[in-house]
PDB file of C-alpha atoms and ligand atoms in Angstrom:
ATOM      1  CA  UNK A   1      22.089  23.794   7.440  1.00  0.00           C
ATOM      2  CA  UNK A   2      21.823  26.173   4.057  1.00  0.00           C
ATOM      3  CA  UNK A   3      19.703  25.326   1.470  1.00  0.00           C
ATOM      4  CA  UNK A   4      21.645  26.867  -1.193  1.00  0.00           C
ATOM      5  CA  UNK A   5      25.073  28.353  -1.128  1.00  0.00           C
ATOM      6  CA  UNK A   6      26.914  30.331  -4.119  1.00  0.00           C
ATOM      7  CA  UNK A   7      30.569  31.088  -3.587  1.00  0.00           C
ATOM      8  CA  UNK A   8      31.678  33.442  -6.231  1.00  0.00           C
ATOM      9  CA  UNK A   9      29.328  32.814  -9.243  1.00  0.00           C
ATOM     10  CA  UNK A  10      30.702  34.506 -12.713  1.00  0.00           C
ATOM     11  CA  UNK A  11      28.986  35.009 -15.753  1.00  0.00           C
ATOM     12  CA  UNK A  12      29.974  36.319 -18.701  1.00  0.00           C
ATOM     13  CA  UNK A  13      27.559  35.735 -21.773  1.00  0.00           C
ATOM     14  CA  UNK A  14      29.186  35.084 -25.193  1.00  0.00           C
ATOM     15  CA  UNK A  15      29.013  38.283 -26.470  1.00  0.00           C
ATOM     16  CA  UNK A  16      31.298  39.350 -24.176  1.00  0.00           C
ATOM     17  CA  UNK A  17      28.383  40.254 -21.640  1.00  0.00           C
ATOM     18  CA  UNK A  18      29.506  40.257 -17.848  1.00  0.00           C
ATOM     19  CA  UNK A  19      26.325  39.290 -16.079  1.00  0.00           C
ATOM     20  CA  UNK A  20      27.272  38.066 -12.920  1.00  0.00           C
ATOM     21  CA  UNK A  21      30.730  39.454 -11.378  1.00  0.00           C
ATOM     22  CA  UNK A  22      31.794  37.045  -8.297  1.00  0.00           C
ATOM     23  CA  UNK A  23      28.213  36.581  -6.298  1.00  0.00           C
ATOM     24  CA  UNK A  24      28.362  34.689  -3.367  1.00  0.00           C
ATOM     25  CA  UNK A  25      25.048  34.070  -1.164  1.00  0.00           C
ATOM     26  CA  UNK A  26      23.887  31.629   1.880  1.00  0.00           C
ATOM     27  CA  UNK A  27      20.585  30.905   2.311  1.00  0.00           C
ATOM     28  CA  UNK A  28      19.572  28.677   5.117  1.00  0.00           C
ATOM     29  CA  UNK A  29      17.227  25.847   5.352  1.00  0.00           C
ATOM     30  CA  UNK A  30      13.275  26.971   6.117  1.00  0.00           C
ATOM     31  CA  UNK A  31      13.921  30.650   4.930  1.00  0.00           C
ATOM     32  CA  UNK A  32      11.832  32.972   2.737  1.00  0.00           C
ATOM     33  CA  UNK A  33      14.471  35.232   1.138  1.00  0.00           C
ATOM     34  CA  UNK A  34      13.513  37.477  -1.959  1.00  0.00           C
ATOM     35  CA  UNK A  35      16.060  38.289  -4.241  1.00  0.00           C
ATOM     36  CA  UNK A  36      15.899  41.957  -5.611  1.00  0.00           C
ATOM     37  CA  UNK A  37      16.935  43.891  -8.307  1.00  0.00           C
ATOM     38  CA  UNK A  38      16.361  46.225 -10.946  1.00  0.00           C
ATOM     39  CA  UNK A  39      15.676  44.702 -14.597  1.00  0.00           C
ATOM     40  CA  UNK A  40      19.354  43.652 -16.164  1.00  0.00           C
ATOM     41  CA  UNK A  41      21.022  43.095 -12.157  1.00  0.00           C
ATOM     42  CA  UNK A  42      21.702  39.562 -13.253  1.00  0.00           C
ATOM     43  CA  UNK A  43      18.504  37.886 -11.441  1.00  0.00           C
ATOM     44  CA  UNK A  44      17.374  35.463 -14.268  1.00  0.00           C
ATOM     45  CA  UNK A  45      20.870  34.506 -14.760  1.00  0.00           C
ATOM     46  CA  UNK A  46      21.777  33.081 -10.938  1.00  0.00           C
ATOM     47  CA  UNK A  47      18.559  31.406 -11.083  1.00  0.00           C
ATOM     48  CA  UNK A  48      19.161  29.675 -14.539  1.00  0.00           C
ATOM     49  CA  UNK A  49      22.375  28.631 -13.500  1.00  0.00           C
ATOM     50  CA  UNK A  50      21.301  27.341 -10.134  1.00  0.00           C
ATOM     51  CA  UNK A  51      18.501  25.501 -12.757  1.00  0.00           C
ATOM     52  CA  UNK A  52      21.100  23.684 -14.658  1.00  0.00           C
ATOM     53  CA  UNK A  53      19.981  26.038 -17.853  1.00  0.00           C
ATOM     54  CA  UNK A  54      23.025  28.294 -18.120  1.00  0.00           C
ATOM     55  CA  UNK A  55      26.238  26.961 -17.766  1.00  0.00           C
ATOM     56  CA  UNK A  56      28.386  29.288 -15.433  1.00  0.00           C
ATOM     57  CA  UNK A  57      31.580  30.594 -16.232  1.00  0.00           C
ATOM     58  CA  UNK A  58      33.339  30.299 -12.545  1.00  0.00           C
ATOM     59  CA  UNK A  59      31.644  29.557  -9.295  1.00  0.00           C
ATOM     60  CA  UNK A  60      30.246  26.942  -7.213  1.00  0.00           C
ATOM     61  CA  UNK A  61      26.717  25.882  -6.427  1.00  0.00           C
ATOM     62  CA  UNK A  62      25.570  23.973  -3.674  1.00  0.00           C
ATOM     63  CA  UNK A  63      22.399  22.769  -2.897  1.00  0.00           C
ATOM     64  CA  UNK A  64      20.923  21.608   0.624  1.00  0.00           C
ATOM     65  CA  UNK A  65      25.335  20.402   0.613  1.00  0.00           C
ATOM     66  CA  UNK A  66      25.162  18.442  -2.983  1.00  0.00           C
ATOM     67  CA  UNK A  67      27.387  20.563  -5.482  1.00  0.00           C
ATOM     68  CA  UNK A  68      25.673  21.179  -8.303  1.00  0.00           C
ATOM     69  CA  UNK A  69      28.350  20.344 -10.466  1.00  0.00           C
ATOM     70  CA  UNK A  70      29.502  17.184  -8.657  1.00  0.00           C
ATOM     71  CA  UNK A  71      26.602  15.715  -7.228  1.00  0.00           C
ATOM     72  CA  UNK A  72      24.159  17.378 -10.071  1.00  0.00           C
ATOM     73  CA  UNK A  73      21.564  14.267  -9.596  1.00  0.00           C
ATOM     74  CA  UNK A  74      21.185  14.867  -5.795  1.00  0.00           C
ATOM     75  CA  UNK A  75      21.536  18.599  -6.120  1.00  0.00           C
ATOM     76  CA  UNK A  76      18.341  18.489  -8.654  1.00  0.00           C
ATOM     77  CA  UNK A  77      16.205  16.695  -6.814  1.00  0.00           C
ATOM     78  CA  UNK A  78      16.400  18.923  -3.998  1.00  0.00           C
ATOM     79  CA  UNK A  79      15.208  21.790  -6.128  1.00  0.00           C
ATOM     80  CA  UNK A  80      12.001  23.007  -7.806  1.00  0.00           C
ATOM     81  CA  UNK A  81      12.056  25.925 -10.117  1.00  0.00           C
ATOM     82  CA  UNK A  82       9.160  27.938 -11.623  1.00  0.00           C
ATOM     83  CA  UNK A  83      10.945  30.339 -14.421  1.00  0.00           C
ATOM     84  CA  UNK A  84       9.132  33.180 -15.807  1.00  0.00           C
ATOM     85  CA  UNK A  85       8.011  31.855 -19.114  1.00  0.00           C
ATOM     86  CA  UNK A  86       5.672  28.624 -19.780  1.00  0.00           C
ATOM     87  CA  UNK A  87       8.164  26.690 -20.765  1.00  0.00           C
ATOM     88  CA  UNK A  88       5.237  23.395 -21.044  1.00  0.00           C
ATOM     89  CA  UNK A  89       3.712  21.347 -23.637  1.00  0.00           C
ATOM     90  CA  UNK A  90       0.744  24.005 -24.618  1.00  0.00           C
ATOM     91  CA  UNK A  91      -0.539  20.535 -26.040  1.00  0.00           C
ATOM     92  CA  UNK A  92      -0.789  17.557 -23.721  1.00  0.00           C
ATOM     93  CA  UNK A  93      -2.975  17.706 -20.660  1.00  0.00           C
ATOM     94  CA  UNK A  94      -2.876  19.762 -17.620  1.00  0.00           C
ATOM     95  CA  UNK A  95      -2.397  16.300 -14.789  1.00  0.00           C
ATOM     96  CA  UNK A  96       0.044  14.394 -17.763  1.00  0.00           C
ATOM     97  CA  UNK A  97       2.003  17.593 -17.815  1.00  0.00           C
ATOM     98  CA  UNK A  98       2.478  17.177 -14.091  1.00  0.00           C
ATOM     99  CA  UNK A  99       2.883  12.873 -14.092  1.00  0.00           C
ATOM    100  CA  UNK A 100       5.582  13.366 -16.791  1.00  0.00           C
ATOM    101  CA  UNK A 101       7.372  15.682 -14.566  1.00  0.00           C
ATOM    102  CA  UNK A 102       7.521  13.200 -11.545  1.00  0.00           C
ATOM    103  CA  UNK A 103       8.528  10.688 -14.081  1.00  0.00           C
ATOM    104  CA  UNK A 104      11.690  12.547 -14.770  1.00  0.00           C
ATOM    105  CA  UNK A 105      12.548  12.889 -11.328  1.00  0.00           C
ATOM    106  CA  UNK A 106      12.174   8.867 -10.763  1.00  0.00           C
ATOM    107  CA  UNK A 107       8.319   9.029  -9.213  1.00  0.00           C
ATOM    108  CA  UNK A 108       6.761   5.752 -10.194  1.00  0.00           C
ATOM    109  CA  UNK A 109       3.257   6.772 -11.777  1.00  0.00           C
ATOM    110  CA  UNK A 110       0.837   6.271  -8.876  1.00  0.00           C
ATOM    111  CA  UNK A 111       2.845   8.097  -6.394  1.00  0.00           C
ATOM    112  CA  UNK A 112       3.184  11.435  -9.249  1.00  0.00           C
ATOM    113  CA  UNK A 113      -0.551  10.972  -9.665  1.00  0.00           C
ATOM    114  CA  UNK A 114      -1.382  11.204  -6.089  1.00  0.00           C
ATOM    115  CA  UNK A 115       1.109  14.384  -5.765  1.00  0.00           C
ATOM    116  CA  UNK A 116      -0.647  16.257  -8.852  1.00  0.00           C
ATOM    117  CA  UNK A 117      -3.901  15.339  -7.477  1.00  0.00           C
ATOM    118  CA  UNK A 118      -2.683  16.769  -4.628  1.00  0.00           C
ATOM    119  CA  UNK A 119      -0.936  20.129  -5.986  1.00  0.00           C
ATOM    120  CA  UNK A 120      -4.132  20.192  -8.668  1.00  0.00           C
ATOM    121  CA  UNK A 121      -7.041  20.690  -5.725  1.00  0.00           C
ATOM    122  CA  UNK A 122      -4.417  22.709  -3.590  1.00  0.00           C
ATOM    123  CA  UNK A 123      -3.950  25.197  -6.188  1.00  0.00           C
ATOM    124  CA  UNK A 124      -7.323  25.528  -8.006  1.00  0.00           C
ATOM    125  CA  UNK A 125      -7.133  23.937 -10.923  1.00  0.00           C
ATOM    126  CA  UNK A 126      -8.461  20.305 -10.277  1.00  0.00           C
ATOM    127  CA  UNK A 127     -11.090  21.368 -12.597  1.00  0.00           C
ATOM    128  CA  UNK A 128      -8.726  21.944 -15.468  1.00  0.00           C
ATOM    129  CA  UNK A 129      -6.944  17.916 -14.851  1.00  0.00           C
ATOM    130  CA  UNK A 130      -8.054  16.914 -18.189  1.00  0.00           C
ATOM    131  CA  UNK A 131      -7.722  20.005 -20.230  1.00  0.00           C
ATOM    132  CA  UNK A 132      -4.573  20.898 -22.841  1.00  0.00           C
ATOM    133  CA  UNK A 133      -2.273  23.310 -20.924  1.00  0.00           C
ATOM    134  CA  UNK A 134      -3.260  26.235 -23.604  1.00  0.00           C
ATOM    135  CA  UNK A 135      -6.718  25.869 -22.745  1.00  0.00           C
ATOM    136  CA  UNK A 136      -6.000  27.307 -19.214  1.00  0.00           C
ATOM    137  CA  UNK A 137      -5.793  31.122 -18.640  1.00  0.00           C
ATOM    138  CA  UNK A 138      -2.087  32.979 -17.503  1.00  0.00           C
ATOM    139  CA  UNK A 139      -2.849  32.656 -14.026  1.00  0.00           C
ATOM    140  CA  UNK A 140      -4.080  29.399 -14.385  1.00  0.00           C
ATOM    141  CA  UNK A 141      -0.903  28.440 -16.269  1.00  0.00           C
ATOM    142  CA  UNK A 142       1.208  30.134 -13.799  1.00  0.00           C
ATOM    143  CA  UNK A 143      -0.391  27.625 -10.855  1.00  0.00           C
ATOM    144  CA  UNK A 144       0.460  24.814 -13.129  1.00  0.00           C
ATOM    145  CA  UNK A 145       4.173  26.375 -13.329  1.00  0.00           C
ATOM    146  CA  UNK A 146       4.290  25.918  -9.469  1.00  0.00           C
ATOM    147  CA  UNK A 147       2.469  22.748  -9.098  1.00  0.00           C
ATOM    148  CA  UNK A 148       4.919  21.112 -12.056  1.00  0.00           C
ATOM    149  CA  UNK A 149       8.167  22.505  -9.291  1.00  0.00           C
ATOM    150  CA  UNK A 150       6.939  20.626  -6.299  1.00  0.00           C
ATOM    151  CA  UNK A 151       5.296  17.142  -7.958  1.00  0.00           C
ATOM    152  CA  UNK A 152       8.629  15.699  -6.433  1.00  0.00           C
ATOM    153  CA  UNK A 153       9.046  17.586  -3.565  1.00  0.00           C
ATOM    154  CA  UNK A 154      12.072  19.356  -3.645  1.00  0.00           C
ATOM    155  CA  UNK A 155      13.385  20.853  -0.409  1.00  0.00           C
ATOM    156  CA  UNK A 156      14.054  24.234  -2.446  1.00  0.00           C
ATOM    157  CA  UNK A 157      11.452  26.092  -4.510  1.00  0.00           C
ATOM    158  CA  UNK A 158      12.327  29.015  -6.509  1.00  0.00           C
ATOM    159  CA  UNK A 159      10.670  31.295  -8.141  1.00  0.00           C
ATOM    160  CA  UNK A 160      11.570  34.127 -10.755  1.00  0.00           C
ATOM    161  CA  UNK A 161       8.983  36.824 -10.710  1.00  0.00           C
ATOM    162  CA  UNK A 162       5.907  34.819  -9.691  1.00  0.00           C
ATOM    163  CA  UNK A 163       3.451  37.221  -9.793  1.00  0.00           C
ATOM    164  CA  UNK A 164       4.392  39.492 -12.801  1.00  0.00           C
ATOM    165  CA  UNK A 165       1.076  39.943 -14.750  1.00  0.00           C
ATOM    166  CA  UNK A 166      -0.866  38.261 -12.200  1.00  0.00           C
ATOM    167  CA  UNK A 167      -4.075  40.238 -10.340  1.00  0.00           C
ATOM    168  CA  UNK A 168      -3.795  41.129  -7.453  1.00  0.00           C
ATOM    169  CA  UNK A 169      -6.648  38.564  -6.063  1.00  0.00           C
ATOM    170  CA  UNK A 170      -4.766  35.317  -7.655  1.00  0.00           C
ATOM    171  CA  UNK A 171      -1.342  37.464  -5.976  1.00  0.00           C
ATOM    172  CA  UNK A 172      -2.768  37.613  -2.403  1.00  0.00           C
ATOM    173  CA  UNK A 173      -3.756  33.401  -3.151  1.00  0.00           C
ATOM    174  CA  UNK A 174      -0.294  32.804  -4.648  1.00  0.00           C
ATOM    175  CA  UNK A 175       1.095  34.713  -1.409  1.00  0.00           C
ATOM    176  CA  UNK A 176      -0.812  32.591   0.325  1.00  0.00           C
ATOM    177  CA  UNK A 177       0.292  29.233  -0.671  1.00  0.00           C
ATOM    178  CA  UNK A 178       3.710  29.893  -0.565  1.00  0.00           C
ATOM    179  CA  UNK A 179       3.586  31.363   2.690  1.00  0.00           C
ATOM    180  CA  UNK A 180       1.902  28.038   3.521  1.00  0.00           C
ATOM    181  CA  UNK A 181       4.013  25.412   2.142  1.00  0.00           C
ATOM    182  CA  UNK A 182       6.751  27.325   3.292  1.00  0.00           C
ATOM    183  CA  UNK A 183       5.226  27.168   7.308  1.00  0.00           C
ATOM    184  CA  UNK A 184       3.910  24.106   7.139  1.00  0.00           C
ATOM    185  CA  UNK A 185       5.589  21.301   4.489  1.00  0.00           C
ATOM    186  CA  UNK A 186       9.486  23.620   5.554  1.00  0.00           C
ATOM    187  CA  UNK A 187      10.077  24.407   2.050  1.00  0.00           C
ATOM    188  CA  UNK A 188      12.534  27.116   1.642  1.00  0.00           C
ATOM    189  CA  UNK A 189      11.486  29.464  -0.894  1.00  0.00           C
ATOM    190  CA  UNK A 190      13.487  31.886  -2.843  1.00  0.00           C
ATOM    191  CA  UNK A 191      11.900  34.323  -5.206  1.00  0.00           C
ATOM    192  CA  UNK A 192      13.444  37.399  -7.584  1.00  0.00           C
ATOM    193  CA  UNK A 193      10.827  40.449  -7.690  1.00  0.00           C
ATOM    194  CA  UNK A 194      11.383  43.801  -8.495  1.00  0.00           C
ATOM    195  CA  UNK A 195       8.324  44.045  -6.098  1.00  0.00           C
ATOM    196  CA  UNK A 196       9.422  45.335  -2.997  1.00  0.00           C
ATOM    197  CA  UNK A 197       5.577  44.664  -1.520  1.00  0.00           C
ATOM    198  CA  UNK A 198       5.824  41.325  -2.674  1.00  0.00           C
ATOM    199  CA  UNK A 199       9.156  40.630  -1.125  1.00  0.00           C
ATOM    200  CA  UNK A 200       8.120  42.765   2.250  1.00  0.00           C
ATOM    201  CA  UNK A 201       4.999  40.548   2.397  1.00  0.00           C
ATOM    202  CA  UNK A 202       6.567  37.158   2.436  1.00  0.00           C
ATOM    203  CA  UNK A 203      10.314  37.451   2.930  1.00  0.00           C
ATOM    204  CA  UNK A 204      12.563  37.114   5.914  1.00  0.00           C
ATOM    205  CA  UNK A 205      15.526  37.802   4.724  1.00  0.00           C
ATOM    206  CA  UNK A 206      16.554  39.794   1.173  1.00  0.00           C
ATOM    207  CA  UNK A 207      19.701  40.043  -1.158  1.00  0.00           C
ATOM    208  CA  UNK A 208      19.707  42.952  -3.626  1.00  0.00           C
ATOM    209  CA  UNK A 209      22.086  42.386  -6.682  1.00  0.00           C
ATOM    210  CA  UNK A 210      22.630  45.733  -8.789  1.00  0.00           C
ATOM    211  CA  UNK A 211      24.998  44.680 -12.407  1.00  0.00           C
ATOM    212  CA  UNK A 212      25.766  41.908 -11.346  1.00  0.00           C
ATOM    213  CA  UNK A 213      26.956  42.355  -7.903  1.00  0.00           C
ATOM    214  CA  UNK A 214      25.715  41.743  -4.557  1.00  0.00           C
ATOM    215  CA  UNK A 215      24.993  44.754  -2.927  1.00  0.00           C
ATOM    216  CA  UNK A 216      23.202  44.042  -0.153  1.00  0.00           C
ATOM    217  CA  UNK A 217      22.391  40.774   1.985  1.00  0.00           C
ATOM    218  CA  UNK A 218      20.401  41.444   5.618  1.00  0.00           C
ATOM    219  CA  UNK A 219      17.187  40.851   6.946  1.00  0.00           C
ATOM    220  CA  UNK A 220      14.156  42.418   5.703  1.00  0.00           C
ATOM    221  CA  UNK A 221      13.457  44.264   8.922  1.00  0.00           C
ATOM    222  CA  UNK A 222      16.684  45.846   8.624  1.00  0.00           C
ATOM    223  CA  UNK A 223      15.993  46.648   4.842  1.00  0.00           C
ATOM    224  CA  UNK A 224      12.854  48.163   5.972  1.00  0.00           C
ATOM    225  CA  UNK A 225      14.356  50.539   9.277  1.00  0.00           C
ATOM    226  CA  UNK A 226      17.222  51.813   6.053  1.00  0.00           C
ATOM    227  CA  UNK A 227      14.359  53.143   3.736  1.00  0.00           C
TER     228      UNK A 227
HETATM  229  P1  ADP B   1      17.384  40.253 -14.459  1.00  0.00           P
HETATM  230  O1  ADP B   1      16.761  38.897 -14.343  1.00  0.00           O
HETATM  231  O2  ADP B   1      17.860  40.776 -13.133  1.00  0.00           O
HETATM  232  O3  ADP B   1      16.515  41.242 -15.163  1.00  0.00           O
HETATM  233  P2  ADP B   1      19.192  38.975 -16.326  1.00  0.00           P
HETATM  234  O4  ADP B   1      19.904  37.926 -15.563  1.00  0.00           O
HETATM  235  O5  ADP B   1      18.081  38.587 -17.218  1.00  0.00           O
HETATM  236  O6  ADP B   1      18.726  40.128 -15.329  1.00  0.00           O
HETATM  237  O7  ADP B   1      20.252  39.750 -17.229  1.00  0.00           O
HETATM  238  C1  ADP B   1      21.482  40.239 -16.691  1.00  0.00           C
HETATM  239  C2  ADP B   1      22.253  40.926 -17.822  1.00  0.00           C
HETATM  240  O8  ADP B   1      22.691  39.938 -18.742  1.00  0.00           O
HETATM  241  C3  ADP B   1      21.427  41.924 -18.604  1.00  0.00           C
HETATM  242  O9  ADP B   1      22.258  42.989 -18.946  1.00  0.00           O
HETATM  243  C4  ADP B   1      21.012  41.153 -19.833  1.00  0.00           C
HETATM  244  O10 ADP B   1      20.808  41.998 -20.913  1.00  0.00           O
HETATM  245  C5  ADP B   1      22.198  40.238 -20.044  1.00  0.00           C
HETATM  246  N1  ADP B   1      21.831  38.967 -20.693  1.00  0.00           N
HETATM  247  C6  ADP B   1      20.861  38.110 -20.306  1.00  0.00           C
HETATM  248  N2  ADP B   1      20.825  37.038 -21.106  1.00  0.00           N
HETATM  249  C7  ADP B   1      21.802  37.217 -22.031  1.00  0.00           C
HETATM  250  C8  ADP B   1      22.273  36.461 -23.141  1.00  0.00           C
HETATM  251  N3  ADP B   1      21.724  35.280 -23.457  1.00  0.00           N
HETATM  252  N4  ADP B   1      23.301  36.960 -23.859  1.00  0.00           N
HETATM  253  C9  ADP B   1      23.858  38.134 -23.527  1.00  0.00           C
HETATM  254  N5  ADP B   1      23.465  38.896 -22.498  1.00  0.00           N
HETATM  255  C10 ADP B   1      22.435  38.456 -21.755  1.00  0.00           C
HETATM  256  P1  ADP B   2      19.709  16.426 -18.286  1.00  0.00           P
HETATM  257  O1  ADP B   2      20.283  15.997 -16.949  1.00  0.00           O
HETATM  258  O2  ADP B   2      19.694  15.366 -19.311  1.00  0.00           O
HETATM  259  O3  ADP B   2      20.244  17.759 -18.762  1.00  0.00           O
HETATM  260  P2  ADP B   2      17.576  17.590 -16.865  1.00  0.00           P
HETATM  261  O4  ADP B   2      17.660  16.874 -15.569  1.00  0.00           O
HETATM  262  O5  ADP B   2      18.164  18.950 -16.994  1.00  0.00           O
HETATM  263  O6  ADP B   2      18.167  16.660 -18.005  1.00  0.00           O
HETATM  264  O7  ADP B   2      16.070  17.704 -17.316  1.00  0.00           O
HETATM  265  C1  ADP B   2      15.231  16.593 -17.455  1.00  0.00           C
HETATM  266  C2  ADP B   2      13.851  17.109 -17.822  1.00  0.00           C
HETATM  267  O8  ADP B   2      13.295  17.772 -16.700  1.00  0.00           O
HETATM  268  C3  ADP B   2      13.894  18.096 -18.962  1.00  0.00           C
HETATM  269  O9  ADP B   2      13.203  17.552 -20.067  1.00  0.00           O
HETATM  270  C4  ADP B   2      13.205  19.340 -18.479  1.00  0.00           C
HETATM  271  O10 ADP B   2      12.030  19.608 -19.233  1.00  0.00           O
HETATM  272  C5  ADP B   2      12.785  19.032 -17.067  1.00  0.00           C
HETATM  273  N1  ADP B   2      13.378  20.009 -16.164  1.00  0.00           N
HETATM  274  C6  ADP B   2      14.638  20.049 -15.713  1.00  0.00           C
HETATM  275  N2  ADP B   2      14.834  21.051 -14.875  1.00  0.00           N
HETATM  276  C7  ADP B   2      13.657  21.667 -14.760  1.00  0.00           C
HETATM  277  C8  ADP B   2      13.202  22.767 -14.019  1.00  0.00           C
HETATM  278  N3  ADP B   2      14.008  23.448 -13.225  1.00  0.00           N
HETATM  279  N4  ADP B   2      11.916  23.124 -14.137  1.00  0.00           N
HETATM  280  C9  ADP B   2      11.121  22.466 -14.936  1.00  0.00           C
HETATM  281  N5  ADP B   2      11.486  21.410 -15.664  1.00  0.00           N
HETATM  282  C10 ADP B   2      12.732  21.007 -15.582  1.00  0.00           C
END
């Protein structure tokens, strides 16, 4: 079954911007698949939309079969998203940060406790539990990011340019994890990079949007025999 499915997604911003000009993409359940592109291709934008964070202009969105804009509850809940920026409270505490999350999603307390627990020790910063999000350092905060996606295990993780400022230690750990989670829990994961290591590291299969078009959708073994 796909995970996600976009049948001719259109954006055009309000100042007149066309940012996405009819993308349609199938990404099946279990898969890694990178989405690439050069700065401006329209990246940010599919995954915003797919986020519920930028309303599209025309298009449809469908995730693990819910459509977004019909069955938006049950579409959600399939999905975790770590955007670029920290988009937490800087303020409240590194675990509440994660409990309040569950909480949105319907998690009664104890069971988003155990998960951030959980997420906390699995990515390194069980340590940092009772510290204000600010306190922690960018990669640190980045972790956190991820953690906050999965407290209610969504089917569907994506992530937009995971690794951008990170070192290339906390990378090859990040790598890691994901590559984990996705073998072992069958998370699909979908990540944007203008990386192409990154993408040839984790990723089975690869769409490359260029303005706002697809350009390219194959496997990343045939990427690789093209270059
Ligand atoms: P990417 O993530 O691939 O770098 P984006 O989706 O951020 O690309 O941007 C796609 C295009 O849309 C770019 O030309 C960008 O300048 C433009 N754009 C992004 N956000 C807005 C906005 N809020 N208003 C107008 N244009 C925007
Ligand atoms: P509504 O349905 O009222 O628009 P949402 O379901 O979009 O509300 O969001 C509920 C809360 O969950 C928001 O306060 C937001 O902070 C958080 N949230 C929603 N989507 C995401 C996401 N993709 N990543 C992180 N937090 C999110």
């Amino acid at each position: 079954s796909l995970a996600l499915e976009i049948s001719n997604l259109h954006k055009t911003y309000d100042n007149g911007h066309e940012a996405l000009k009819g993308i349609s993409l199938a990404v099946e359940q279990g898969d890694f698949f990178a989405l690439l592109g050069p700065n401006g291709a329209g990246k940010s934008t599919t995954i915003g939309i797919i986020s519920s964070l930028i309303n599209k202009t025309a298009g449809d969105v469908s995730i693990f079969g819910y459509n977004l804009a019909q069955q938006r509850f049950l579409a959600k809940k399939q999905l975790g998203v770590v955007p670029q920026e920290f988009n937490f409270n800087q303020f409240e505490k590194t675990k509440d940060i994660l409990v309040t999350q569950g909480g949105y999603y319907g998690m009664r307390p104890q069971q988003a406790k155990a998960q951030a627990d959980h997420y906390l020790k699995q990515l390194g910063i069980w340590d940092k539990r009772d510290v204000p999000a600010r306190m922690l350092s960018g990669g640190m905060k980045r972790r956190l990011m991820i953690a906050r996606a999965l407290i209610h295990e969504p089917n569907l993780l994506i992530l937009d340019e995971p690794t951008a400022g990170v070192d290339i230690e906390l990378r090859r750990s990040m790598w890691e994890f994901l590559t984990d989670i996705n073998k072992n829990k069958g998370i699909t994961i979908i990540l944007t990079t203008h990386y192409l290591e990154e993408a040839e590291q984790l990723c089975r299969n690869i769409a490359i949007i260029d303005k706002g078009s697809l350009v390219e959708n194959t496997s990343m073994k045939s990427l690789l025999r093209q270059l």
